[in-house]
Amino acid sequence: MSFLEYAPAPESTAILNLKSEYGLFLDGEFVDGSGEVFDTISPATEEVIARIAQADASDVDRAVAAARRAYERTWSRMSGSDRGKYLFRIARLVQERSRELAVAESLDNGKPIRETRDVDVPLVAAWFFYYAGWADKLEYAGAGPNPRSLGVAAQVVPWNFPLLMLAWKIAPALAAGNTVVIKPAETTSLTAMLFAEILQQAELPAGVVNIVTGPGATGQALVTHDDVNKVAFTGSTGVGRMIARQVAGTNKKLTLELGGKAANIVFDDAAIDQAVEGIVNGIFFNQGHVCCAGSRLLVQENIHDEVVDKLKYRLSTLRLGDPLDKNTDIGAINSAAQLERIRTLSDTGESEGAERWQLDCTIPEKGFWFRPTIFTRVSAAHTIAREEIFGPVLSVLTFRTPDEAIAKANNTPYGLSAGIWTEKASRMLAVADRLRAGVVWANTFNKFDPASPFGGYKESGYGREGGRQGLAAYLESAGWEAPAAIMASAASATTTAAGGRKKTTKKAVAK
Amino acid sequence: MTIDHPVALAPAERAVRLLGGDLTEKALALHLDGLAGVDAVGLEQRAAGLATRSIKTSSKAWALDTIIRTCDLTTLEGADTPGKVRSLVAKAVTPDATDPTTPRVAAVCVYGDMVPYAVEALGSAHGDPDAGLVSVAAVATAFPSGRASLEIKLADTRDAVASGADEIDMVIDRGAFLSGRYGMVFDQIVAVKEACRRADGTYAHLKVILETGELVTYDNVKRASWLSILAGADFIKTSTGKVSPAATLPVTLLMLEVIRDWHRLTGEKVGMKPAGGIRSSKDAVRYLVTVAETVGEEWLTPHLWRFGASSLVNDVLLQRQKLRTGHYSGPDYVTVD
């Protein structure tokens, strides 16, 4: 018997109490959608988990109207500390139901239970806890004194971290005093539905959060709706570009968090064994379905062979299979369409002359799977070094000097994240300074924290999520929009407020 | 140390192969100081990741038996007596009298002067753990501090070997290591290894204790691991058990990575022994996972892997009984030794 063939250790699905069909979550209630009902399947088995309602334009209309009513009658009038109480309550309920949420997410998305259990769901709770604390401290968010909420936020989230992305969107929006209509991705609506149950449990006032499910058309109806004040989108650069065009010329505020092709730079003075772990975590975490994945490994040429050797050895211990098994490292690809895209791009890599290495492992008969893959002999001109693959595929490139590493790292239309591996702190700081990426990790990768802003340069989008900056995306300065109102409403405080604004202007000029 | 007067080291075979024939302290220091650094956060994160493996049913049964088969059942007390050692030996030979399928432990580990009693008590059960027998390991070299002259350390070692010890657990001179006198540490290991030689030309196995709790940094542990392997260690071992922290999962992982690198470089297999502080089956299983996923599961034999522990075996026996009967018993259903 081989010890490394660990006996199955499946997480039980008994904790799940799923309905066979889920409606839209409008105005605090589950209601039927007007569109055709669709199946949500498990990408690991292709079995149907539940049937999901589809929202058409009229449903989106009702959702936005509900959000508007809730905004005007309840949420924008509530004190920050009271809004905070609801957010704290949601955070605690997420923790209480964490196992259930983790199992549902693994089932619906295909990602391993160890990730949903140890990363996704704990971060969801952390996000709500963090922004709950902000709700009554908005004057420190960077939008000046007495900042105002925007109104109704239209939010569209992707399938790679369904519940976590929902939390990233909803938590700051609600803390700032906005109401929300959110659309989960078509293939991963399940945890949003469980989250709606949590909102009912938390007795969040009706209409503050509305969830519309459906395909891209539903999302389009939502972001183009006349009565939304803010659009927040996470997803592909193609769709992001389309949204930017549609929103252009309106008064809607927009934040986009799009694709990436991050460089993970390994210098020859790095702690090699830990760098190898970081490379694995950078590209094989969540099957590589991560916008900030370290998909381009830039390794100093003199240690290339050693690093690639160690990487392959390390990959041989990765376990691909049942996402609900607690020992699974690599789960299923989320959809047949995504699998096809990964296959096509990998084939292109090979035909363009890169060398493909794949983990030798058994692939389950049913479901969508892709072996962890490394391409060596990749050059900057190759398609796989430029296009986002969004799968467990690593392209290995080499460099000779720090300048070359920086030039190659920046040579991409994207700019979401980057990684630096070196034991030399001066080099770490100097390189980080010159990388055009929104997030630069040093001697680690794929670390997320609600207090840290996250977002991209160039085609990776604009705006920041997380931290104080993420909150500011859902606020506007009272001073800019309505200077008269601020004078009138706070006569005694006017001097301070005006002084504060003046100071800001001075700073801007000085810069 | 200058270029004109290089400090020559004992020509340990492995070091000569790696560093060249004119083995000097400078060459050794250059090698050790040139090793890639260790990122503490990353190392501990990897260890924590390995600790989340869920080992169930048939895998758990195999793991529990492997823990017993690779255990150095240990007593290292000032109050040790022949009676205590005999009792330890009885436990080593028959860990669980209610279940004859229970494997024997790999060795009993005692102070040098207790070796004759251990050998006598083992009788015909004394021998190679691969043959289902039990070895005798002795701590030597002024264990645990190592603060004695080399002559004393060598005499300590020779005495234990002459009394019938199959394995010697020596300590390195941490003071010398921390003050940069790598050559001195190296030469002492080489000399102790030579003192492990028996009259018939065979050698007692040499385990080199780094006392990682006194080396403190992971970079030091990595250097000391390389140094010990180059000097000829058959095993590298974390701790004496007398200093806290003793064995930890990250330190063990790091030492296993050095063993893996040495194996990939030379094809030679060096053994690993974490010792001190491993008390529960759950904890011990995490070490087995770390071995299997770092150097490969072929390391999980008594010749390449040991636990140094005194109370671990009883917890494993309780877990074994639970797997067999389906319910937990209690501490009164395993023997106190």
CSV table of C-alpha atoms in Angstrom, one decimal, chain B:
chain,number,residue,atom,x,y,z
B,1,MET,CA,42.7,31.8,9.2
B,2,THR,CA,44.6,33.2,6.2
B,3,ILE,CA,45.2,32.0,2.7
B,4,ASP,CA,48.8,31.1,3.7
B,5,HIS,CA,47.7,29.0,6.6
B,6,PRO,CA,44.4,27.4,5.7
B,7,VAL,CA,42.9,25.3,8.5
B,8,ALA,CA,42.7,21.8,7.2
B,9,LEU,CA,39.8,19.6,8.2
B,10,ALA,CA,39.5,15.9,8.7
B,11,PRO,CA,39.0,14.4,5.2
B,12,ALA,CA,35.4,13.3,5.6
B,13,GLU,CA,34.5,11.4,2.5
B,14,ARG,CA,31.3,13.3,1.6
B,15,ALA,CA,32.9,16.7,2.2
B,16,VAL,CA,35.9,15.8,0.1
B,17,ARG,CA,33.6,14.8,-2.8
B,18,LEU,CA,31.6,18.0,-2.6
B,19,LEU,CA,34.3,20.5,-1.7
B,20,GLY,CA,37.4,19.0,-3.1
B,21,GLY,CA,40.5,17.2,-1.8
B,22,ASP,CA,42.2,20.0,0.2
B,23,LEU,CA,39.4,20.3,2.6
B,24,THR,CA,39.7,23.6,4.6
B,25,GLU,CA,37.5,25.4,7.0
B,26,LYS,CA,37.3,28.2,4.5
B,27,ALA,CA,35.9,26.0,1.8
B,28,LEU,CA,33.3,24.6,4.3
B,29,ALA,CA,32.4,28.1,5.5
B,30,LEU,CA,32.0,29.4,1.9
B,31,HIS,CA,29.7,26.5,1.1
B,32,LEU,CA,27.6,26.9,4.3
B,33,ASP,CA,27.3,30.7,4.0
B,34,GLY,CA,26.5,30.4,0.3
B,35,LEU,CA,23.4,28.3,0.8
B,36,ALA,CA,20.1,29.8,-0.2
B,37,GLY,CA,18.4,31.5,2.8
B,38,VAL,CA,15.3,30.3,4.5
B,39,ASP,CA,12.1,32.5,4.6
B,40,ALA,CA,10.6,31.8,8.0
B,41,VAL,CA,7.1,32.8,7.1
B,42,GLY,CA,7.1,30.7,3.9
B,43,LEU,CA,8.6,27.7,5.7
B,44,GLU,CA,6.0,27.8,8.5
B,45,GLN,CA,3.2,28.3,6.0
B,46,ARG,CA,4.2,25.2,4.1
B,47,ALA,CA,4.4,23.2,7.4
B,48,ALA,CA,1.0,24.5,8.4
B,49,GLY,CA,-0.3,23.4,4.9
B,50,LEU,CA,1.1,19.9,5.3
B,51,ALA,CA,-0.5,19.7,8.8
B,52,THR,CA,-4.0,20.1,7.2
B,53,ARG,CA,-3.8,16.7,5.4
B,54,SER,CA,-6.6,14.5,6.6
B,55,ILE,CA,-5.4,11.0,7.3
B,56,LYS,CA,-8.3,8.5,7.7
B,57,THR,CA,-9.2,4.8,7.9
B,58,SER,CA,-6.6,2.5,6.2
B,59,SER,CA,-4.1,5.4,5.8
B,60,LYS,CA,-4.4,6.1,9.5
B,61,ALA,CA,-4.0,2.5,10.5
B,62,TRP,CA,-0.8,2.3,8.5
B,63,ALA,CA,0.4,5.6,9.9
B,64,LEU,CA,-0.1,4.5,13.5
B,65,ASP,CA,1.8,1.3,13.0
B,66,THR,CA,4.6,3.2,11.2
B,67,ILE,CA,4.9,5.6,14.2
B,68,ILE,CA,5.5,2.7,16.5
B,69,ARG,CA,7.8,0.9,14.1
B,70,THR,CA,10.0,4.0,13.8
B,71,CYS,CA,9.9,5.1,17.4
B,72,ASP,CA,13.0,5.4,19.6
B,73,LEU,CA,11.4,4.8,23.0
B,74,THR,CA,13.4,7.0,25.2
B,75,THR,CA,14.3,7.5,28.9
B,76,LEU,CA,16.9,10.1,29.6
B,77,GLU,CA,16.5,11.0,33.3
B,78,GLY,CA,19.1,11.6,36.0
B,79,ALA,CA,17.0,9.1,37.9
B,80,ASP,CA,17.2,6.3,35.4
B,81,THR,CA,17.9,2.9,37.0
B,82,PRO,CA,18.4,-0.6,35.7
B,83,GLY,CA,14.8,-1.3,36.7
B,84,LYS,CA,13.4,1.6,34.7
B,85,VAL,CA,15.4,0.6,31.7
B,86,ARG,CA,14.1,-3.0,31.9
B,87,SER,CA,10.6,-1.7,32.1
B,88,LEU,CA,11.2,0.5,29.0
B,89,VAL,CA,12.6,-2.5,27.2
B,90,ALA,CA,9.6,-4.6,28.0
B,91,LYS,CA,7.4,-1.9,26.6
B,92,ALA,CA,9.6,-1.7,23.5
B,93,VAL,CA,9.3,-5.4,22.8
B,94,THR,CA,5.6,-5.7,23.6
B,95,PRO,CA,4.0,-2.3,23.3
B,96,ASP,CA,0.4,-3.6,23.7
B,97,ALA,CA,0.0,-7.0,25.3
B,98,THR,CA,-3.7,-7.1,24.4
B,99,ASP,CA,-2.9,-7.0,20.7
B,100,PRO,CA,-0.1,-9.2,19.4
B,101,THR,CA,-0.3,-7.5,15.9
B,102,THR,CA,1.2,-4.4,17.4
B,103,PRO,CA,4.7,-3.8,15.9
B,104,ARG,CA,7.8,-3.4,18.1
B,105,VAL,CA,9.5,0.0,18.4
B,106,ALA,CA,12.7,0.6,16.4
B,107,ALA,CA,15.0,1.2,19.4
B,108,VAL,CA,15.3,2.1,23.0
B,109,CYS,CA,17.3,5.3,23.7
B,110,VAL,CA,19.2,5.6,26.9
B,111,TYR,CA,22.2,7.1,28.5
B,112,GLY,CA,25.5,5.3,27.9
B,113,ASP,CA,25.8,3.7,31.3
B,114,MET,CA,22.4,2.2,30.9
B,115,VAL,CA,23.3,0.4,27.6
B,116,PRO,CA,24.4,-2.9,29.3
B,117,TYR,CA,21.1,-3.2,31.1
B,118,ALA,CA,19.1,-2.5,27.9
B,119,VAL,CA,21.2,-5.1,26.0
B,120,GLU,CA,20.7,-7.6,28.7
B,121,ALA,CA,16.9,-7.0,29.0
B,122,LEU,CA,16.4,-7.2,25.3
B,123,GLY,CA,18.2,-10.6,25.0
B,124,SER,CA,17.2,-12.3,21.8
B,125,ALA,CA,15.0,-9.4,20.8
B,126,HIS,CA,18.1,-7.2,20.4
B,127,GLY,CA,18.9,-6.5,16.7
B,128,ASP,CA,17.9,-4.9,13.5
B,129,PRO,CA,14.5,-3.2,13.5
B,130,ASP,CA,14.0,-4.3,9.9
B,131,ALA,CA,14.0,-7.9,11.2
B,132,GLY,CA,11.4,-7.1,13.8
B,133,LEU,CA,14.1,-6.7,16.5
B,134,VAL,CA,14.9,-3.7,18.7
B,135,SER,CA,18.1,-1.7,18.6
B,136,VAL,CA,19.8,0.1,21.5
B,137,ALA,CA,20.6,3.8,21.0
B,138,ALA,CA,22.8,5.7,23.4
B,139,VAL,CA,23.2,9.4,23.8
B,140,ALA,CA,26.9,10.3,24.0
B,141,THR,CA,29.4,13.2,23.7
B,142,ALA,CA,28.5,14.8,27.1
B,143,PHE,CA,24.8,14.9,26.2
B,144,PRO,CA,22.8,17.2,26.4
B,145,SER,CA,25.1,20.2,26.6
B,146,GLY,CA,28.1,18.8,24.8
B,147,ARG,CA,30.3,20.9,27.0
B,148,ALA,CA,33.3,18.7,27.5
B,149,SER,CA,36.6,18.2,25.9
B,150,LEU,CA,36.8,16.1,22.7
B,151,GLU,CA,38.7,13.3,24.5
B,152,ILE,CA,35.8,13.0,27.0
B,153,LYS,CA,33.2,13.0,24.2
B,154,LEU,CA,35.1,10.3,22.3
B,155,ALA,CA,35.6,8.2,25.4
B,156,ASP,CA,31.8,8.5,26.1
B,157,THR,CA,31.1,7.3,22.6
B,158,ARG,CA,33.6,4.4,22.7
B,159,ASP,CA,32.2,3.2,26.0
B,160,ALA,CA,28.6,3.1,24.7
B,161,VAL,CA,29.6,1.3,21.5
B,162,ALA,CA,31.7,-1.2,23.5
B,163,SER,CA,28.7,-1.9,25.8
B,164,GLY,CA,26.7,-2.9,22.7
B,165,ALA,CA,25.0,0.3,21.5
B,166,ASP,CA,23.9,0.0,17.9
B,167,GLU,CA,23.3,3.7,17.5
B,168,ILE,CA,25.0,6.8,18.9
B,169,ASP,CA,23.0,10.1,19.3
B,170,MET,CA,25.7,12.8,19.6
B,171,VAL,CA,25.3,16.5,20.2
B,172,ILE,CA,27.1,19.1,18.1
B,173,ASP,CA,29.0,21.9,19.9
B,174,ARG,CA,26.5,24.7,19.5
B,175,GLY,CA,28.8,27.2,21.1
B,176,ALA,CA,31.4,26.5,18.4
B,177,PHE,CA,28.8,26.7,15.7
B,178,LEU,CA,27.3,30.0,16.9
B,179,SER,CA,30.8,31.6,17.1
B,180,GLY,CA,31.5,30.6,13.5
B,181,ARG,CA,34.0,27.8,14.3
B,182,TYR,CA,32.4,25.4,11.7
B,183,GLY,CA,35.7,23.5,11.3
B,184,MET,CA,35.7,22.5,15.0
B,185,VAL,CA,32.1,21.3,14.8
B,186,PHE,CA,32.9,19.4,11.7
B,187,ASP,CA,36.1,17.8,13.0
B,188,GLN,CA,34.3,16.6,16.2
B,189,ILE,CA,31.6,14.9,14.2
B,190,VAL,CA,34.2,13.2,12.1
B,191,ALA,CA,36.1,12.1,15.2
B,192,VAL,CA,32.9,10.8,16.9
B,193,LYS,CA,32.0,8.9,13.8
B,194,GLU,CA,35.4,7.2,14.0
B,195,ALA,CA,34.8,6.4,17.6
B,196,CYS,CA,31.6,4.6,16.5
B,197,ARG,CA,33.8,2.0,14.9
B,198,ARG,CA,33.7,-1.4,16.4
B,199,ALA,CA,36.5,-4.0,16.7
B,200,ASP,CA,35.1,-5.9,13.7
B,201,GLY,CA,35.3,-2.8,11.5
B,202,THR,CA,31.6,-2.1,11.4
B,203,TYR,CA,30.2,1.2,12.7
B,204,ALA,CA,27.4,2.1,15.1
B,205,HIS,CA,24.9,4.4,13.4
B,206,LEU,CA,25.6,8.0,14.1
B,207,LYS,CA,22.7,10.5,14.7
B,208,VAL,CA,23.8,14.1,15.0
B,209,ILE,CA,21.7,16.3,17.2
B,210,LEU,CA,21.7,19.9,16.2
B,211,GLU,CA,19.7,21.2,19.2
B,212,THR,CA,17.7,23.5,16.9
B,213,GLY,CA,16.2,25.3,19.9
B,214,GLU,CA,19.7,26.7,20.6
B,215,LEU,CA,20.5,27.5,17.0
B,216,VAL,CA,17.3,29.5,16.9
B,217,THR,CA,17.3,30.7,13.3
B,218,TYR,CA,16.2,28.5,10.3
B,219,ASP,CA,19.3,29.7,8.4
B,220,ASN,CA,21.5,28.2,11.2
B,221,VAL,CA,19.5,25.0,11.2
B,222,LYS,CA,20.0,24.7,7.4
B,223,ARG,CA,23.8,25.3,7.7
B,224,ALA,CA,24.1,22.9,10.6
B,225,SER,CA,22.2,20.2,8.7
B,226,TRP,CA,24.5,20.5,5.7
B,227,LEU,CA,27.6,20.5,8.0
B,228,SER,CA,26.5,17.4,9.8
B,229,ILE,CA,25.7,15.5,6.6
B,230,LEU,CA,29.0,16.5,5.0
B,231,ALA,CA,30.8,15.3,8.2
B,232,GLY,CA,29.3,11.9,7.8
B,233,ALA,CA,26.0,11.8,9.8
B,234,ASP,CA,23.8,8.8,9.2
B,235,PHE,CA,20.9,10.7,10.7
B,236,ILE,CA,20.4,14.3,11.6
B,237,LYS,CA,18.3,14.9,14.6
B,238,THR,CA,16.5,18.1,15.9
B,239,SER,CA,16.9,18.1,19.6
B,240,THR,CA,18.0,16.6,22.9
B,241,GLY,CA,14.5,17.0,24.3
B,242,LYS,CA,16.1,19.1,27.1
B,243,VAL,CA,15.8,22.4,25.4
B,244,SER,CA,12.6,24.2,24.4
B,245,PRO,CA,11.5,24.4,21.7
B,246,ALA,CA,12.4,20.9,20.7
B,247,ALA,CA,11.1,19.3,17.5
B,248,THR,CA,8.7,21.4,15.5
B,249,LEU,CA,7.2,20.7,12.2
B,250,PRO,CA,8.8,23.6,10.3
B,251,VAL,CA,12.3,22.7,11.6
B,252,THR,CA,11.7,19.1,10.6
B,253,LEU,CA,10.5,20.1,7.2
B,254,LEU,CA,13.6,22.3,6.7
B,255,MET,CA,16.0,19.5,7.7
B,256,LEU,CA,14.1,17.1,5.4
B,257,GLU,CA,14.5,19.6,2.5
B,258,VAL,CA,18.3,19.5,3.1
B,259,ILE,CA,18.2,15.6,3.1
B,260,ARG,CA,16.2,15.7,-0.1
B,261,ASP,CA,18.7,18.1,-1.7
B,262,TRP,CA,21.6,15.9,-0.6
B,263,HIS,CA,19.8,12.8,-2.1
B,264,ARG,CA,19.1,14.6,-5.4
B,265,LEU,CA,22.7,15.7,-5.5
B,266,THR,CA,24.4,12.4,-4.6
B,267,GLY,CA,21.8,9.6,-4.5
B,268,GLU,CA,22.6,9.0,-0.8
B,269,LYS,CA,19.9,8.7,1.8
B,270,VAL,CA,20.4,10.4,5.1
B,271,GLY,CA,18.0,9.7,8.0
B,272,MET,CA,16.0,12.2,10.0
B,273,LYS,CA,14.9,12.1,13.7
B,274,PRO,CA,12.7,14.7,15.3
B,275,ALA,CA,12.8,14.4,19.0
B,276,GLY,CA,11.1,16.0,22.0
B,277,GLY,CA,7.6,17.4,22.3
B,278,ILE,CA,5.8,15.0,19.9
B,279,ARG,CA,3.2,13.5,22.2
B,280,SER,CA,0.0,12.9,20.2
B,281,SER,CA,-0.7,10.6,17.3
B,282,LYS,CA,-2.3,13.4,15.5
B,283,ASP,CA,0.9,15.4,15.7
B,284,ALA,CA,3.1,12.4,14.7
B,285,VAL,CA,0.9,11.7,11.7
B,286,ARG,CA,1.6,15.2,10.5
B,287,TYR,CA,5.4,14.4,10.6
B,288,LEU,CA,4.8,11.3,8.5
B,289,VAL,CA,2.9,13.4,5.9
B,290,THR,CA,5.8,15.9,5.9
B,291,VAL,CA,8.3,13.1,5.3
B,292,ALA,CA,6.2,11.5,2.5
B,293,GLU,CA,5.6,14.7,0.7
B,294,THR,CA,9.1,16.1,1.1
B,295,VAL,CA,11.6,13.3,0.6
B,296,GLY,CA,9.2,10.5,-0.4
B,297,GLU,CA,7.5,7.7,1.5
B,298,GLU,CA,10.5,5.3,1.1
B,299,TRP,CA,12.0,7.3,4.0
B,300,LEU,CA,9.4,5.9,6.3
B,301,THR,CA,11.5,3.0,7.5
B,302,PRO,CA,13.5,2.6,10.7
B,303,HIS,CA,16.7,3.1,8.8
B,304,LEU,CA,15.8,6.5,7.6
B,305,TRP,CA,13.2,7.9,10.0
B,306,ARG,CA,12.8,7.9,13.8
B,307,PHE,CA,10.7,9.6,16.3
B,308,GLY,CA,12.4,10.4,19.6
B,309,ALA,CA,9.7,10.2,22.2
B,310,SER,CA,8.7,8.9,25.6
B,311,SER,CA,5.0,9.3,25.9
B,312,LEU,CA,4.0,9.2,22.2
B,313,VAL,CA,3.6,5.4,22.0
B,314,ASN,CA,0.8,5.2,24.5
B,315,ASP,CA,-1.3,7.7,22.6
B,316,VAL,CA,-0.7,5.8,19.4
B,317,LEU,CA,-1.8,2.6,21.2
B,318,LEU,CA,-5.0,4.2,22.3
B,319,GLN,CA,-5.7,5.3,18.8
B,320,ARG,CA,-4.9,1.8,17.5
B,321,GLN,CA,-7.3,0.3,20.0
B,322,LYS,CA,-9.9,2.7,18.8
B,323,LEU,CA,-9.5,1.8,15.2
B,324,ARG,CA,-9.7,-1.9,16.1
B,325,THR,CA,-12.7,-1.8,18.5
B,326,GLY,CA,-14.5,1.3,17.3
B,327,HIS,CA,-14.4,3.1,20.6
B,328,TYR,CA,-11.9,4.9,22.8
B,329,SER,CA,-10.7,3.3,26.0
B,330,GLY,CA,-8.6,5.4,28.3
B,331,PRO,CA,-5.1,5.8,29.8
B,332,ASP,CA,-5.7,2.8,32.1
B,333,TYR,CA,-5.9,0.5,29.1
B,334,VAL,CA,-2.3,1.1,28.1
B,335,THR,CA,0.7,0.4,30.4
B,336,VAL,CA,2.5,3.0,32.5
B,337,ASP,CA,6.2,2.4,32.3
